[in-house]
Amino acid sequence: MVLPFAMTGARELLEALPPHETAHAALLADILDVLHGSSPAAEEQPSLPPAEELSPGELRVLRYLPTNLSRPEIAGELSISVNTVNTHVRSIYAKLQVRDRSSAVQRARELGLLAAGRPR
């Protein structure tokens, strides 16, 4: 999915988009990470205690946690109920051994489950 953006030189346009004003902020962040040459596989991973493996549903919800979308908005994007999002978020927090959304995002990035953040 990133190839068309890389081939057309759309990086400057994507950087100009305010991530909080799009429902696809997670995808936008991933595309920009690739265009900037950063990827979780390319970076040295710190040695952290292993987290319990996340389910595919939990990983789908996890991708939206770095965005400013609320839980009902995430549910709408994924076409699932808010209760399902809440269940996945609780499970994500438990498996990553964190207590809040920002800590979950940070821990997920440290474990390579999300693209590394870059200064904005």
PDB file of C-alpha atoms in Angstrom:
ATOM      1  CA  MET A   1       0.000   0.000   0.000  1.00  0.00           C
ATOM      2  CA  VAL A   2       2.938   2.351   0.530  1.00  0.00           C
ATOM      3  CA  LEU A   3       4.427   1.952  -2.954  1.00  0.00           C
ATOM      4  CA  PRO A   4       2.088   4.412  -4.748  1.00  0.00           C
ATOM      5  CA  PHE A   5       2.912   7.092  -2.175  1.00  0.00           C
ATOM      6  CA  ALA A   6       6.639   6.459  -2.522  1.00  0.00           C
ATOM      7  CA  MET A   7       6.532   6.468  -6.332  1.00  0.00           C
ATOM      8  CA  THR A   8       4.602   9.718  -6.607  1.00  0.00           C
ATOM      9  CA  GLY A   9       6.644  11.698  -4.100  1.00  0.00           C
ATOM     10  CA  ALA A  10       3.617  12.346  -1.903  1.00  0.00           C
ATOM     11  CA  ARG A  11       5.629  12.641   1.318  1.00  0.00           C
ATOM     12  CA  GLU A  12       5.355  16.446   1.549  1.00  0.00           C
ATOM     13  CA  LEU A  13       1.609  16.302   0.977  1.00  0.00           C
ATOM     14  CA  LEU A  14       1.139  13.592   3.605  1.00  0.00           C
ATOM     15  CA  GLU A  15       3.286  15.517   6.091  1.00  0.00           C
ATOM     16  CA  ALA A  16       1.046  18.550   5.615  1.00  0.00           C
ATOM     17  CA  LEU A  17      -2.066  16.593   6.642  1.00  0.00           C
ATOM     18  CA  PRO A  18      -2.963  17.116  10.304  1.00  0.00           C
ATOM     19  CA  PRO A  19      -3.104  13.540  11.694  1.00  0.00           C
ATOM     20  CA  HIS A  20      -5.834  14.397  14.188  1.00  0.00           C
ATOM     21  CA  GLU A  21      -8.183  15.439  11.378  1.00  0.00           C
ATOM     22  CA  THR A  22      -8.209  12.102   9.567  1.00  0.00           C
ATOM     23  CA  ALA A  23      -9.773   8.803  10.517  1.00  0.00           C
ATOM     24  CA  HIS A  24      -6.756   7.062   9.017  1.00  0.00           C
ATOM     25  CA  ALA A  25      -4.077   8.599  11.214  1.00  0.00           C
ATOM     26  CA  ALA A  26      -2.550   5.190  11.994  1.00  0.00           C
ATOM     27  CA  LEU A  27      -2.128   4.412   8.296  1.00  0.00           C
ATOM     28  CA  LEU A  28      -0.807   7.913   7.633  1.00  0.00           C
ATOM     29  CA  ALA A  29       1.795   7.500  10.395  1.00  0.00           C
ATOM     30  CA  ASP A  30       2.852   4.093   9.040  1.00  0.00           C
ATOM     31  CA  ILE A  31       3.239   5.424   5.486  1.00  0.00           C
ATOM     32  CA  LEU A  32       5.287   8.404   6.674  1.00  0.00           C
ATOM     33  CA  ASP A  33       7.492   6.125   8.794  1.00  0.00           C
ATOM     34  CA  VAL A  34       8.293   4.035   5.724  1.00  0.00           C
ATOM     35  CA  LEU A  35       8.862   7.117   3.562  1.00  0.00           C
ATOM     36  CA  HIS A  36      11.264   8.487   6.195  1.00  0.00           C
ATOM     37  CA  GLY A  37      13.161   5.203   6.148  1.00  0.00           C
ATOM     38  CA  SER A  38      12.262   4.038   9.636  1.00  0.00           C
ATOM     39  CA  SER A  39      10.733   0.677  10.326  1.00  0.00           C
ATOM     40  CA  PRO A  40      10.604  -1.470  13.436  1.00  0.00           C
ATOM     41  CA  ALA A  41      12.684  -4.181  11.750  1.00  0.00           C
ATOM     42  CA  ALA A  42      15.452  -1.714  10.909  1.00  0.00           C
ATOM     43  CA  GLU A  43      15.831  -0.465  14.447  1.00  0.00           C
ATOM     44  CA  GLU A  44      17.612  -2.262  17.236  1.00  0.00           C
ATOM     45  CA  GLN A  45      15.030  -3.520  19.685  1.00  0.00           C
ATOM     46  CA  PRO A  46      15.734  -2.930  23.393  1.00  0.00           C
ATOM     47  CA  SER A  47      15.756  -5.965  25.647  1.00  0.00           C
ATOM     48  CA  LEU A  48      12.434  -5.929  27.433  1.00  0.00           C
ATOM     49  CA  PRO A  49      10.550  -8.666  29.184  1.00  0.00           C
ATOM     50  CA  PRO A  50       8.414 -10.389  26.572  1.00  0.00           C
ATOM     51  CA  ALA A  51       4.775  -9.402  26.412  1.00  0.00           C
ATOM     52  CA  GLU A  52       2.067 -11.973  25.924  1.00  0.00           C
ATOM     53  CA  GLU A  53       1.224 -12.285  22.230  1.00  0.00           C
ATOM     54  CA  LEU A  54      -1.670 -10.107  21.094  1.00  0.00           C
ATOM     55  CA  SER A  55      -4.555 -11.586  19.109  1.00  0.00           C
ATOM     56  CA  PRO A  56      -5.275 -10.329  15.564  1.00  0.00           C
ATOM     57  CA  GLY A  57      -8.275  -8.352  16.875  1.00  0.00           C
ATOM     58  CA  GLU A  58      -6.158  -6.761  19.590  1.00  0.00           C
ATOM     59  CA  LEU A  59      -3.497  -5.833  17.033  1.00  0.00           C
ATOM     60  CA  ARG A  60      -6.150  -4.157  14.854  1.00  0.00           C
ATOM     61  CA  VAL A  61      -7.299  -2.046  17.820  1.00  0.00           C
ATOM     62  CA  LEU A  62      -3.692  -1.368  18.882  1.00  0.00           C
ATOM     63  CA  ARG A  63      -2.985   0.320  15.526  1.00  0.00           C
ATOM     64  CA  TYR A  64      -5.577   2.987  16.390  1.00  0.00           C
ATOM     65  CA  LEU A  65      -4.315   3.764  19.888  1.00  0.00           C
ATOM     66  CA  PRO A  66      -1.669   6.308  18.701  1.00  0.00           C
ATOM     67  CA  THR A  67      -4.449   8.325  17.038  1.00  0.00           C
ATOM     68  CA  ASN A  68      -6.745  10.825  18.691  1.00  0.00           C
ATOM     69  CA  LEU A  69      -9.772   8.688  17.857  1.00  0.00           C
ATOM     70  CA  SER A  70     -12.071   7.845  20.745  1.00  0.00           C
ATOM     71  CA  ARG A  71     -13.109   4.275  21.471  1.00  0.00           C
ATOM     72  CA  PRO A  72     -16.489   4.745  19.720  1.00  0.00           C
ATOM     73  CA  GLU A  73     -14.683   6.185  16.675  1.00  0.00           C
ATOM     74  CA  ILE A  74     -12.257   3.234  16.638  1.00  0.00           C
ATOM     75  CA  ALA A  75     -15.256   0.891  16.829  1.00  0.00           C
ATOM     76  CA  GLY A  76     -16.788   2.660  13.839  1.00  0.00           C
ATOM     77  CA  GLU A  77     -13.584   2.425  11.820  1.00  0.00           C
ATOM     78  CA  LEU A  78     -13.263  -1.310  12.521  1.00  0.00           C
ATOM     79  CA  SER A  79     -17.009  -2.038  12.233  1.00  0.00           C
ATOM     80  CA  ILE A  80     -17.109  -3.606  15.680  1.00  0.00           C
ATOM     81  CA  SER A  81     -18.955  -2.680  18.865  1.00  0.00           C
ATOM     82  CA  VAL A  82     -17.609  -0.271  21.459  1.00  0.00           C
ATOM     83  CA  ASN A  83     -17.775  -3.136  23.968  1.00  0.00           C
ATOM     84  CA  THR A  84     -15.442  -5.180  21.746  1.00  0.00           C
ATOM     85  CA  VAL A  85     -13.012  -2.256  21.548  1.00  0.00           C
ATOM     86  CA  ASN A  86     -13.142  -1.888  25.343  1.00  0.00           C
ATOM     87  CA  THR A  87     -12.475  -5.608  25.804  1.00  0.00           C
ATOM     88  CA  HIS A  88      -9.525  -5.510  23.396  1.00  0.00           C
ATOM     89  CA  VAL A  89      -8.087  -2.389  25.063  1.00  0.00           C
ATOM     90  CA  ARG A  90      -8.281  -3.984  28.522  1.00  0.00           C
ATOM     91  CA  SER A  91      -6.584  -7.099  27.167  1.00  0.00           C
ATOM     92  CA  ILE A  92      -3.891  -5.031  25.416  1.00  0.00           C
ATOM     93  CA  TYR A  93      -3.156  -3.156  28.647  1.00  0.00           C
ATOM     94  CA  ALA A  94      -2.888  -6.416  30.591  1.00  0.00           C
ATOM     95  CA  LYS A  95      -0.687  -8.147  28.021  1.00  0.00           C
ATOM     96  CA  LEU A  96       1.622  -5.133  27.648  1.00  0.00           C
ATOM     97  CA  GLN A  97       1.623  -4.618  31.420  1.00  0.00           C
ATOM     98  CA  VAL A  98       0.553  -0.971  31.244  1.00  0.00           C
ATOM     99  CA  ARG A  99      -2.247   1.139  32.755  1.00  0.00           C
ATOM    100  CA  ASP A 100      -3.040   3.753  30.110  1.00  0.00           C
ATOM    101  CA  ARG A 101      -3.211   4.439  26.397  1.00  0.00           C
ATOM    102  CA  SER A 102       0.026   6.398  26.041  1.00  0.00           C
ATOM    103  CA  SER A 103       1.984   3.751  27.965  1.00  0.00           C
ATOM    104  CA  ALA A 104       0.469   1.052  25.757  1.00  0.00           C
ATOM    105  CA  VAL A 105       1.559   2.921  22.630  1.00  0.00           C
ATOM    106  CA  GLN A 106       5.067   3.442  23.995  1.00  0.00           C
ATOM    107  CA  ARG A 107       5.409  -0.216  25.041  1.00  0.00           C
ATOM    108  CA  ALA A 108       4.023  -1.441  21.696  1.00  0.00           C
ATOM    109  CA  ARG A 109       6.575   0.691  19.841  1.00  0.00           C
ATOM    110  CA  GLU A 110       9.390  -0.652  22.043  1.00  0.00           C
ATOM    111  CA  LEU A 111       8.275  -4.193  21.182  1.00  0.00           C
ATOM    112  CA  GLY A 112       8.040  -3.410  17.466  1.00  0.00           C
ATOM    113  CA  LEU A 113       4.269  -3.841  17.339  1.00  0.00           C
ATOM    114  CA  LEU A 114       3.846  -0.273  16.066  1.00  0.00           C
ATOM    115  CA  ALA A 115       6.075   1.838  13.869  1.00  0.00           C
ATOM    116  CA  ALA A 116       8.504   3.929  15.879  1.00  0.00           C
ATOM    117  CA  GLY A 117       7.376   7.471  16.510  1.00  0.00           C
ATOM    118  CA  ARG A 118       9.143  10.409  14.965  1.00  0.00           C
ATOM    119  CA  PRO A 119       9.288  13.997  16.024  1.00  0.00           C
ATOM    120  CA  ARG A 120       6.417  16.006  14.605  1.00  0.00           C
TER     121      ARG A 120
END
